[in-house]
Structures are given as C-alpha cells and as structure tokens.
CSV table of C-alpha atoms in Angstrom, one decimal:
chain,number,residue,atom,x,y,z
T,1,UNK,CA,11.3,20.2,-7.7
T,2,UNK,CA,9.6,22.0,-10.6
T,3,UNK,CA,6.2,23.4,-9.9
T,4,UNK,CA,3.8,21.7,-12.2
T,5,UNK,CA,0.7,23.4,-13.6
T,6,UNK,CA,-1.2,21.1,-16.0
T,7,UNK,CA,-4.3,21.4,-18.2
T,8,UNK,CA,-6.6,18.9,-19.9
T,9,UNK,CA,-6.5,18.6,-23.6
T,10,UNK,CA,-8.1,18.6,-26.1
T,11,UNK,CA,-10.1,21.8,-25.4
T,12,UNK,CA,-13.9,21.5,-25.7
T,13,UNK,CA,-15.6,23.8,-28.3
T,14,UNK,CA,-12.5,23.8,-30.6
T,15,UNK,CA,-11.9,21.4,-33.5
T,16,UNK,CA,-8.9,19.2,-32.8
T,17,UNK,CA,-7.1,20.5,-35.9
T,18,UNK,CA,-7.7,24.1,-34.8
T,19,UNK,CA,-6.0,23.8,-31.4
T,20,UNK,CA,-2.4,24.2,-32.5
T,21,UNK,CA,-1.9,27.9,-31.7
T,22,UNK,CA,-3.5,27.7,-28.2
T,23,UNK,CA,-1.5,24.5,-27.3
T,24,UNK,CA,1.7,26.1,-28.6
T,25,UNK,CA,1.1,29.1,-26.3
T,26,UNK,CA,0.7,27.0,-23.1
T,27,UNK,CA,4.4,27.0,-22.0
T,28,UNK,CA,4.6,30.7,-22.3
T,29,UNK,CA,1.5,31.0,-20.1
T,30,UNK,CA,3.2,28.9,-17.4
T,31,UNK,CA,1.7,25.5,-18.1
T,32,UNK,CA,4.1,22.6,-17.7
T,33,UNK,CA,1.8,19.6,-18.6
T,34,UNK,CA,-1.1,18.5,-20.8
T,35,UNK,CA,-3.2,15.6,-19.7
T,36,UNK,CA,-5.7,13.7,-21.9
T,37,UNK,CA,-8.6,11.5,-21.1
T,38,UNK,CA,-10.7,8.9,-22.9
T,39,UNK,CA,-14.4,8.4,-22.7
T,40,UNK,CA,-16.6,9.1,-25.8
T,41,UNK,CA,-14.6,11.9,-27.4
T,42,UNK,CA,-11.0,11.8,-28.7
T,43,UNK,CA,-8.8,8.8,-27.7
T,44,UNK,CA,-6.1,9.5,-25.1
T,45,UNK,CA,-3.1,9.4,-27.4
T,46,UNK,CA,-3.8,11.5,-30.5
T,47,UNK,CA,-4.1,14.9,-28.7
T,48,UNK,CA,-0.9,14.2,-26.9
T,49,UNK,CA,0.9,13.2,-30.1
T,50,UNK,CA,-0.2,16.6,-31.6
T,51,UNK,CA,0.9,18.4,-28.5
T,52,UNK,CA,4.3,16.7,-28.6
T,53,UNK,CA,4.8,18.3,-32.0
T,54,UNK,CA,3.1,21.6,-31.4
T,55,UNK,CA,4.7,22.4,-28.0
T,56,UNK,CA,7.8,20.4,-27.4
T,57,UNK,CA,8.4,21.8,-23.9
T,58,UNK,CA,5.3,20.3,-22.5
T,59,UNK,CA,5.1,17.1,-20.5
T,60,UNK,CA,2.4,14.7,-21.7
T,61,UNK,CA,0.2,12.4,-19.7
T,62,UNK,CA,-2.9,10.2,-20.1
T,63,UNK,CA,-5.5,10.5,-17.3
T,64,UNK,CA,-6.5,7.9,-18.1
T,65,UNK,CA,-6.4,5.0,-20.6
T,66,UNK,CA,-8.8,2.2,-19.6
T,67,UNK,CA,-7.1,-1.2,-19.0
T,68,UNK,CA,-10.0,-3.1,-20.6
T,69,UNK,CA,-10.5,-1.4,-24.0
T,70,UNK,CA,-7.1,-2.3,-25.5
T,71,UNK,CA,-5.3,-5.6,-25.3
T,72,UNK,CA,-2.2,-5.5,-23.1
T,73,UNK,CA,0.2,-5.6,-26.0
T,74,UNK,CA,-1.7,-2.9,-27.9
T,75,UNK,CA,-1.7,-0.6,-24.9
T,76,UNK,CA,2.1,-1.2,-24.5
T,77,UNK,CA,2.7,-0.3,-28.1
T,78,UNK,CA,0.7,2.9,-27.9
T,79,UNK,CA,2.5,4.0,-24.8
T,80,UNK,CA,5.9,3.0,-26.2
T,81,UNK,CA,5.3,4.9,-29.4
T,82,UNK,CA,4.4,8.2,-27.6
T,83,UNK,CA,7.2,7.8,-25.0
T,84,UNK,CA,9.7,7.3,-27.9
T,85,UNK,CA,8.3,10.4,-29.7
T,86,UNK,CA,8.7,12.5,-26.6
T,87,UNK,CA,11.6,11.1,-24.6
T,88,UNK,CA,11.3,11.8,-20.9
T,89,UNK,CA,8.2,13.8,-21.4
T,90,UNK,CA,5.4,11.2,-21.2
T,91,UNK,CA,3.6,9.6,-18.3
T,92,UNK,CA,1.1,6.8,-18.8
T,93,UNK,CA,-1.9,6.9,-16.6
T,94,UNK,CA,-4.1,3.8,-16.6
T,95,UNK,CA,-7.3,2.9,-14.7
T,96,UNK,CA,-10.5,0.9,-14.7
T,97,UNK,CA,-12.6,3.6,-16.3
T,98,UNK,CA,-16.3,2.7,-15.5
T,99,UNK,CA,-18.8,0.0,-16.1
T,100,UNK,CA,-20.6,2.5,-18.5
T,101,UNK,CA,-17.7,2.9,-20.8
T,102,UNK,CA,-16.4,-0.6,-20.6
T,103,UNK,CA,-19.6,-2.7,-20.6
T,104,UNK,CA,-22.3,-0.5,-22.1
T,105,UNK,CA,-20.2,1.2,-24.8
T,106,UNK,CA,-17.6,-1.4,-25.5
T,107,UNK,CA,-19.3,-4.7,-24.7
T,108,UNK,CA,-16.5,-5.9,-22.4
T,109,UNK,CA,-17.2,-7.4,-19.0
T,110,UNK,CA,-16.2,-5.0,-16.2
T,111,UNK,CA,-14.9,-7.8,-13.9
T,112,UNK,CA,-12.3,-7.7,-11.2
T,113,UNK,CA,-11.2,-4.1,-11.8
T,114,UNK,CA,-8.6,-4.0,-9.1
T,115,UNK,CA,-6.9,-7.2,-10.3
T,116,UNK,CA,-7.1,-6.0,-14.0
T,117,UNK,CA,-5.3,-2.8,-13.2
T,118,UNK,CA,-2.7,-4.6,-11.0
T,119,UNK,CA,-2.0,-7.2,-13.7
T,120,UNK,CA,-1.8,-4.5,-16.5
T,121,UNK,CA,0.6,-2.5,-14.4
T,122,UNK,CA,2.9,-5.4,-13.9
T,123,UNK,CA,2.8,-6.4,-17.5
T,124,UNK,CA,3.5,-2.8,-18.7
T,125,UNK,CA,6.4,-2.5,-16.3
T,126,UNK,CA,8.1,-5.5,-18.0
T,127,UNK,CA,7.0,-4.8,-21.6
T,128,UNK,CA,8.1,-1.2,-21.6
T,129,UNK,CA,11.5,-2.2,-20.4
T,130,UNK,CA,11.9,-4.4,-23.4
T,131,UNK,CA,11.6,-7.7,-21.5
T,132,UNK,CA,10.0,-10.6,-23.3
T,133,UNK,CA,6.7,-11.4,-21.5
T,134,UNK,CA,5.3,-14.8,-21.2
T,135,UNK,CA,3.0,-14.9,-18.2
T,136,UNK,CA,-0.4,-15.9,-17.0
T,137,UNK,CA,-1.9,-13.2,-14.9
T,138,UNK,CA,-5.1,-13.6,-13.0
T,139,UNK,CA,-7.1,-11.5,-15.5
T,140,UNK,CA,-5.3,-12.2,-18.8
T,141,UNK,CA,-2.4,-14.0,-20.2
T,142,UNK,CA,0.4,-13.0,-22.6
T,143,UNK,CA,2.5,-15.4,-24.6
T,144,UNK,CA,5.9,-14.3,-26.0
T,145,UNK,CA,5.3,-10.5,-26.4
T,146,UNK,CA,8.4,-8.4,-26.9
T,147,UNK,CA,8.0,-4.7,-27.6
T,148,UNK,CA,9.5,-3.6,-30.9
T,149,UNK,CA,9.9,-0.1,-29.6
T,150,UNK,CA,11.5,0.3,-26.2
T,151,UNK,CA,11.4,3.9,-25.0
T,152,UNK,CA,14.4,5.4,-23.1
T,153,UNK,CA,13.5,6.3,-20.5
T,154,UNK,CA,10.5,4.1,-19.9
T,155,UNK,CA,7.5,6.3,-19.0
T,156,UNK,CA,6.3,6.5,-15.4
T,157,UNK,CA,3.2,4.4,-14.7
T,158,UNK,CA,0.4,6.1,-12.8
T,159,UNK,CA,-2.8,4.5,-11.6
T,160,UNK,CA,-6.3,6.2,-11.4
T,161,UNK,CA,-7.4,5.5,-7.9
T,162,UNK,CA,-10.4,6.5,-5.7
T,163,UNK,CA,-10.5,4.3,-2.6
T,164,UNK,CA,-7.8,2.8,-0.4
T,165,UNK,CA,-7.1,-0.5,-2.2
T,166,UNK,CA,-6.3,1.2,-5.5
T,167,UNK,CA,-4.7,4.2,-3.9
T,168,UNK,CA,-2.2,1.9,-2.1
T,169,UNK,CA,-1.6,-0.1,-5.3
T,170,UNK,CA,-0.8,3.2,-7.1
T,171,UNK,CA,1.8,4.0,-4.4
T,172,UNK,CA,3.2,0.4,-4.0
T,173,UNK,CA,3.5,-0.8,-7.6
T,174,UNK,CA,2.9,2.4,-9.6
T,175,UNK,CA,4.8,5.7,-9.7
T,176,UNK,CA,1.9,7.6,-8.4
T,177,UNK,CA,-1.9,8.1,-8.5
T,178,UNK,CA,-4.4,10.1,-10.6
T,179,UNK,CA,-7.3,11.5,-8.7
T,180,UNK,CA,-10.7,12.9,-9.9
T,181,UNK,CA,-13.8,14.5,-8.6
T,182,UNK,CA,-12.7,15.5,-5.1
T,183,UNK,CA,-12.3,18.7,-3.1
T,184,UNK,CA,-9.0,20.2,-1.8
T,185,UNK,CA,-10.1,19.0,1.6
T,186,UNK,CA,-10.6,15.4,0.3
T,187,UNK,CA,-7.0,15.3,-0.8
T,188,UNK,CA,-5.9,15.1,2.8
T,189,UNK,CA,-8.0,11.9,3.2
T,190,UNK,CA,-6.8,10.3,0.0
T,191,UNK,CA,-3.1,11.1,-0.4
T,192,UNK,CA,-1.8,9.3,2.7
T,193,UNK,CA,-3.0,6.0,1.2
T,194,UNK,CA,-0.8,6.6,-1.9
T,195,UNK,CA,2.3,7.4,0.2
T,196,UNK,CA,1.9,4.2,2.2
T,197,UNK,CA,3.5,2.6,-0.8
T,198,UNK,CA,6.6,4.8,-0.7
T,199,UNK,CA,7.8,8.4,-0.6
T,200,UNK,CA,8.1,10.7,-3.6
T,201,UNK,CA,5.0,9.5,-5.5
T,202,UNK,CA,3.4,11.8,-8.1
T,203,UNK,CA,-0.2,12.7,-7.4
T,204,UNK,CA,-2.2,14.1,-10.3
T,205,UNK,CA,-5.6,15.5,-9.9
T,206,UNK,CA,-8.1,16.5,-12.6
T,207,UNK,CA,-9.7,19.7,-11.3
T,208,UNK,CA,-12.9,20.9,-13.0
T,209,UNK,CA,-12.7,24.6,-13.4
T,210,UNK,CA,-14.8,27.5,-14.7
T,211,UNK,CA,-13.1,30.9,-14.4
T,212,UNK,CA,-14.9,34.2,-14.8
T,213,UNK,CA,-18.3,32.5,-15.1
T,214,UNK,CA,-21.2,33.9,-12.9
T,215,UNK,CA,-22.1,31.6,-10.0
T,216,UNK,CA,-25.6,30.6,-11.3
T,217,UNK,CA,-24.3,29.6,-14.7
T,218,UNK,CA,-21.3,27.8,-13.2
T,219,UNK,CA,-23.4,25.9,-10.7
T,220,UNK,CA,-26.0,24.9,-13.4
T,221,UNK,CA,-23.2,23.4,-15.6
T,222,UNK,CA,-21.5,21.8,-12.6
T,223,UNK,CA,-24.7,20.1,-11.4
T,224,UNK,CA,-25.1,18.4,-14.7
T,225,UNK,CA,-21.5,17.2,-14.6
T,226,UNK,CA,-21.9,16.0,-11.0
T,227,UNK,CA,-25.1,14.1,-11.8
T,228,UNK,CA,-23.5,12.5,-14.8
T,229,UNK,CA,-20.4,11.3,-12.9
T,230,UNK,CA,-21.3,10.8,-9.3
T,231,UNK,CA,-24.2,8.4,-10.0
T,232,UNK,CA,-21.8,6.0,-11.8
T,233,UNK,CA,-21.2,3.2,-9.2
T,234,UNK,CA,-17.4,3.7,-8.8
T,235,UNK,CA,-17.8,7.5,-8.1
T,236,UNK,CA,-20.8,7.0,-5.9
T,237,UNK,CA,-18.8,4.5,-3.8
T,238,UNK,CA,-15.9,7.0,-3.6
T,239,UNK,CA,-18.0,9.8,-2.3
T,240,UNK,CA,-19.8,7.4,0.1
T,241,UNK,CA,-16.4,6.5,1.4
T,242,UNK,CA,-15.5,10.2,1.8
T,243,UNK,CA,-18.6,10.6,3.8
T,244,UNK,CA,-20.4,13.1,1.5
T,245,UNK,CA,-23.8,12.4,3.0
T,246,UNK,CA,-25.2,15.6,1.3
T,247,UNK,CA,-25.4,13.6,-2.0
T,248,UNK,CA,-27.8,11.1,-0.5
T,249,UNK,CA,-31.0,12.9,-1.8
T,250,UNK,CA,-29.5,13.0,-5.3
T,251,UNK,CA,-28.7,9.3,-5.3
T,252,UNK,CA,-32.1,8.4,-4.1
T,253,UNK,CA,-33.8,10.6,-6.7
T,254,UNK,CA,-31.6,9.1,-9.4
T,255,UNK,CA,-32.3,5.6,-8.3
T,256,UNK,CA,-36.0,6.4,-8.5
T,257,UNK,CA,-35.6,7.6,-12.1
T,258,UNK,CA,-36.3,11.3,-11.3
T,259,UNK,CA,-33.4,13.0,-13.1
T,260,UNK,CA,-34.8,16.5,-12.6
T,261,UNK,CA,-35.1,16.0,-8.9
T,262,UNK,CA,-31.6,14.5,-8.7
T,263,UNK,CA,-30.2,17.7,-10.2
T,264,UNK,CA,-32.2,19.9,-7.9
T,265,UNK,CA,-31.0,17.9,-4.9
T,266,UNK,CA,-27.3,18.7,-5.3
T,267,UNK,CA,-26.5,21.4,-2.7
T,268,UNK,CA,-24.6,24.5,-3.7
T,269,UNK,CA,-22.1,23.6,-1.0
T,270,UNK,CA,-21.2,20.4,-2.8
T,271,UNK,CA,-21.0,22.1,-6.2
T,272,UNK,CA,-18.6,24.6,-4.7
T,273,UNK,CA,-16.5,21.9,-3.1
T,274,UNK,CA,-16.0,19.8,-6.2
T,275,UNK,CA,-15.9,22.4,-9.1
T,276,UNK,CA,-13.7,25.5,-9.0
T,277,UNK,CA,-15.5,28.6,-10.2
T,278,UNK,CA,-15.4,32.4,-9.8
T,279,UNK,CA,-12.9,35.1,-10.7
T,280,UNK,CA,-9.7,33.6,-12.3
T,281,UNK,CA,-7.5,34.7,-9.4
T,282,UNK,CA,-9.8,32.9,-6.9
T,283,UNK,CA,-9.7,29.8,-9.2
T,284,UNK,CA,-5.9,29.8,-9.2
T,285,UNK,CA,-5.9,30.1,-5.4
T,286,UNK,CA,-8.4,27.3,-5.0
T,287,UNK,CA,-6.3,25.1,-7.3
T,288,UNK,CA,-3.3,25.9,-5.2
T,289,UNK,CA,-5.2,24.5,-2.2
T,290,UNK,CA,-5.1,21.1,-3.9
T,291,UNK,CA,-1.4,21.4,-4.2
T,292,UNK,CA,-0.9,22.6,-0.6
T,293,UNK,CA,-2.9,19.5,0.5
T,294,UNK,CA,-0.8,17.0,-1.4
T,295,UNK,CA,-1.4,17.1,-5.2
T,296,UNK,CA,1.9,17.4,-7.0
T,297,UNK,CA,0.4,17.9,-10.5
T,298,UNK,CA,-2.9,19.8,-11.0
T,299,UNK,CA,-4.6,19.0,-14.3
T,300,UNK,CA,-7.1,21.7,-14.9
T,301,UNK,CA,-10.2,20.6,-16.8
T,302,UNK,CA,-12.1,23.5,-18.3
T,303,UNK,CA,-15.8,23.2,-18.4
T,304,UNK,CA,-16.3,26.8,-19.3
T,305,UNK,CA,-18.8,27.3,-22.2
T,306,UNK,CA,-17.7,28.8,-25.4
T,307,UNK,CA,-14.2,29.5,-26.7
T,308,UNK,CA,-11.7,28.3,-24.1
T,309,UNK,CA,-8.8,30.6,-25.1
T,310,UNK,CA,-9.6,33.4,-22.6
T,311,UNK,CA,-10.0,30.9,-19.7
T,312,UNK,CA,-6.8,29.1,-20.6
T,313,UNK,CA,-4.9,32.5,-20.5
T,314,UNK,CA,-6.6,33.7,-17.4
T,315,UNK,CA,-5.6,30.6,-15.4
T,316,UNK,CA,-2.0,30.6,-16.5
T,317,UNK,CA,0.8,31.4,-14.1
T,318,UNK,CA,2.5,34.0,-16.3
C-alpha cells in the first residue's frame, strides 16, 4: 500500500491564484494528497480543481463538505464533476459541519445530523453510480434525479466522524472516516469503531502543525484555535467522550462569557497533545505517530504564521 502524506489546501497567507508553483512542487516534496475544507474561506471544490490542473499526480479530497449547505443533487453534481476531471484521484468527504456554520451562517436548521449524513451517503452512493434516484429519506426526499455526469470510477465516500455512532457509520456504509482535533493517542480510541464496519477502511486525520516555530508562539496560536473549535458543541462533546477533563476549566470560563480566562485555562499539555509543533523533524515524527496508531492518510493543516512555503518544504518526505 502506498504511503500517504497529505496536506491541507489552500494555504493560508497566500492568494489563491498565487499558489500554483507551491502546489505543483508538492509531489516532488513527497506529498501524495491535498485535502480541502469548507468553513468561511474558500469552498471545498475550487482549490482541488486548481490542484488537479496544477499537479496531476496528487490525489484530491474534501475534508469536508457539509451535508446541509448544498442540496443533495447539487452536492452530487459537484462531486461528479471533480471526479470526472481527475479520474481515480478524488475522494469525497462529507460531514455535518457544525451548528455555527449551518445555522448561524447559513440559516439552515441543524437537525438530526446523524440521519442527515446517513441519508446523504446513501443518496450519493446511488447518484454517483448513475442510478436514477426517486426516494424519500428520513431527512429529505429526491424525485427522479439522474446525474448527467457519471464518473468512472465513482469516488470513495468518506464520513467526518467524532463519536462512536458516526464512526461506525463511516466504516459500515462509507469507505472510511475523516478525523479532526485529536492526539495520536486518541487515534487508538477512535479507529476501532471505524473498523467495526469492515476491514481496509481509509482513516484521514487533519493534523494541525507548526514546524520551526518557538514554543511560546506556537502555543499562543494553538490556544486560540483550540478555544475557537473545542467550545463548539460537537467538538466539546467529542473531547468529553475522550475523557479530556483538563478542558473543564476552559469550558466553564467560556460558558461564563470570560474568553480571556478560557484561553488562559488551556494547559500546555493539552496544546502539545492536539497541535504538532517544534523542529520540523520532530513534527514529522509526531505525525508518524498518528499513522502508527491507525491513521492511513495524514492531512497536515499548517497554522504557521507568514509565508507557508518553508513549512511545506520542511515537512515533506523528500
């Protein structure tokens, strides 16, 4: 099996149109994959379409596209288009996203997230195979949709998952899972739930990384990231399930409206567990620990301030 070494695109601090040279360099640096995301920056598909043209050897993946913010047919069309443009090199990752993105930013009710992901997964499996879909699911209905573009092969369907129910769905009905905001040690807790659904499932993990940044700077940046994410209900529930009691003081301060105290309450030990930082060689070794514990595809997410080029090159395998 090919060793996978992925990175998150687009890169922060660079204009989207100015990333061509760095993305084209990625295969020669040892990267095999680029994975996009979707929150309040670029959409998930455009950076991958550019990467497909700029670096045709790279595998492409979304990590993730929310299941609420596009209609099922529109999501299928976007996925089919990219899969047809890069045959055999695209994986579609879907997930709930969060109540912040879905409800607050898009005005869509964040209801029955597990069922919505399950239903979307089942619809996409049929639609991307070219089957005409007329079906009433529990969370939406589709009447007579047939994809006008049918990719060959159909892309793998991965599910963003945090806790056991969604992890098992990813393994049972999906082709694997996408993980986020966890330590290498947490991988041992999470991955067995995926494999309950079957052997050989892909496990992607977005790994927040800051190579060659001094510890104080790295921890300051990481604390802000942790506070922004891990107070969102879905991530808080995830870390409560993992037993990360050290975050209790942060959650209590955040609930009380004291953002400054919440930041200060995040222990260095938690920062160092969840965000990879230090010399580039140490970062590569730490990322490898995720792989050793069950991640098949690391997707490095740089949070290094400034021009990312040096960090990208430092973390490459060649």
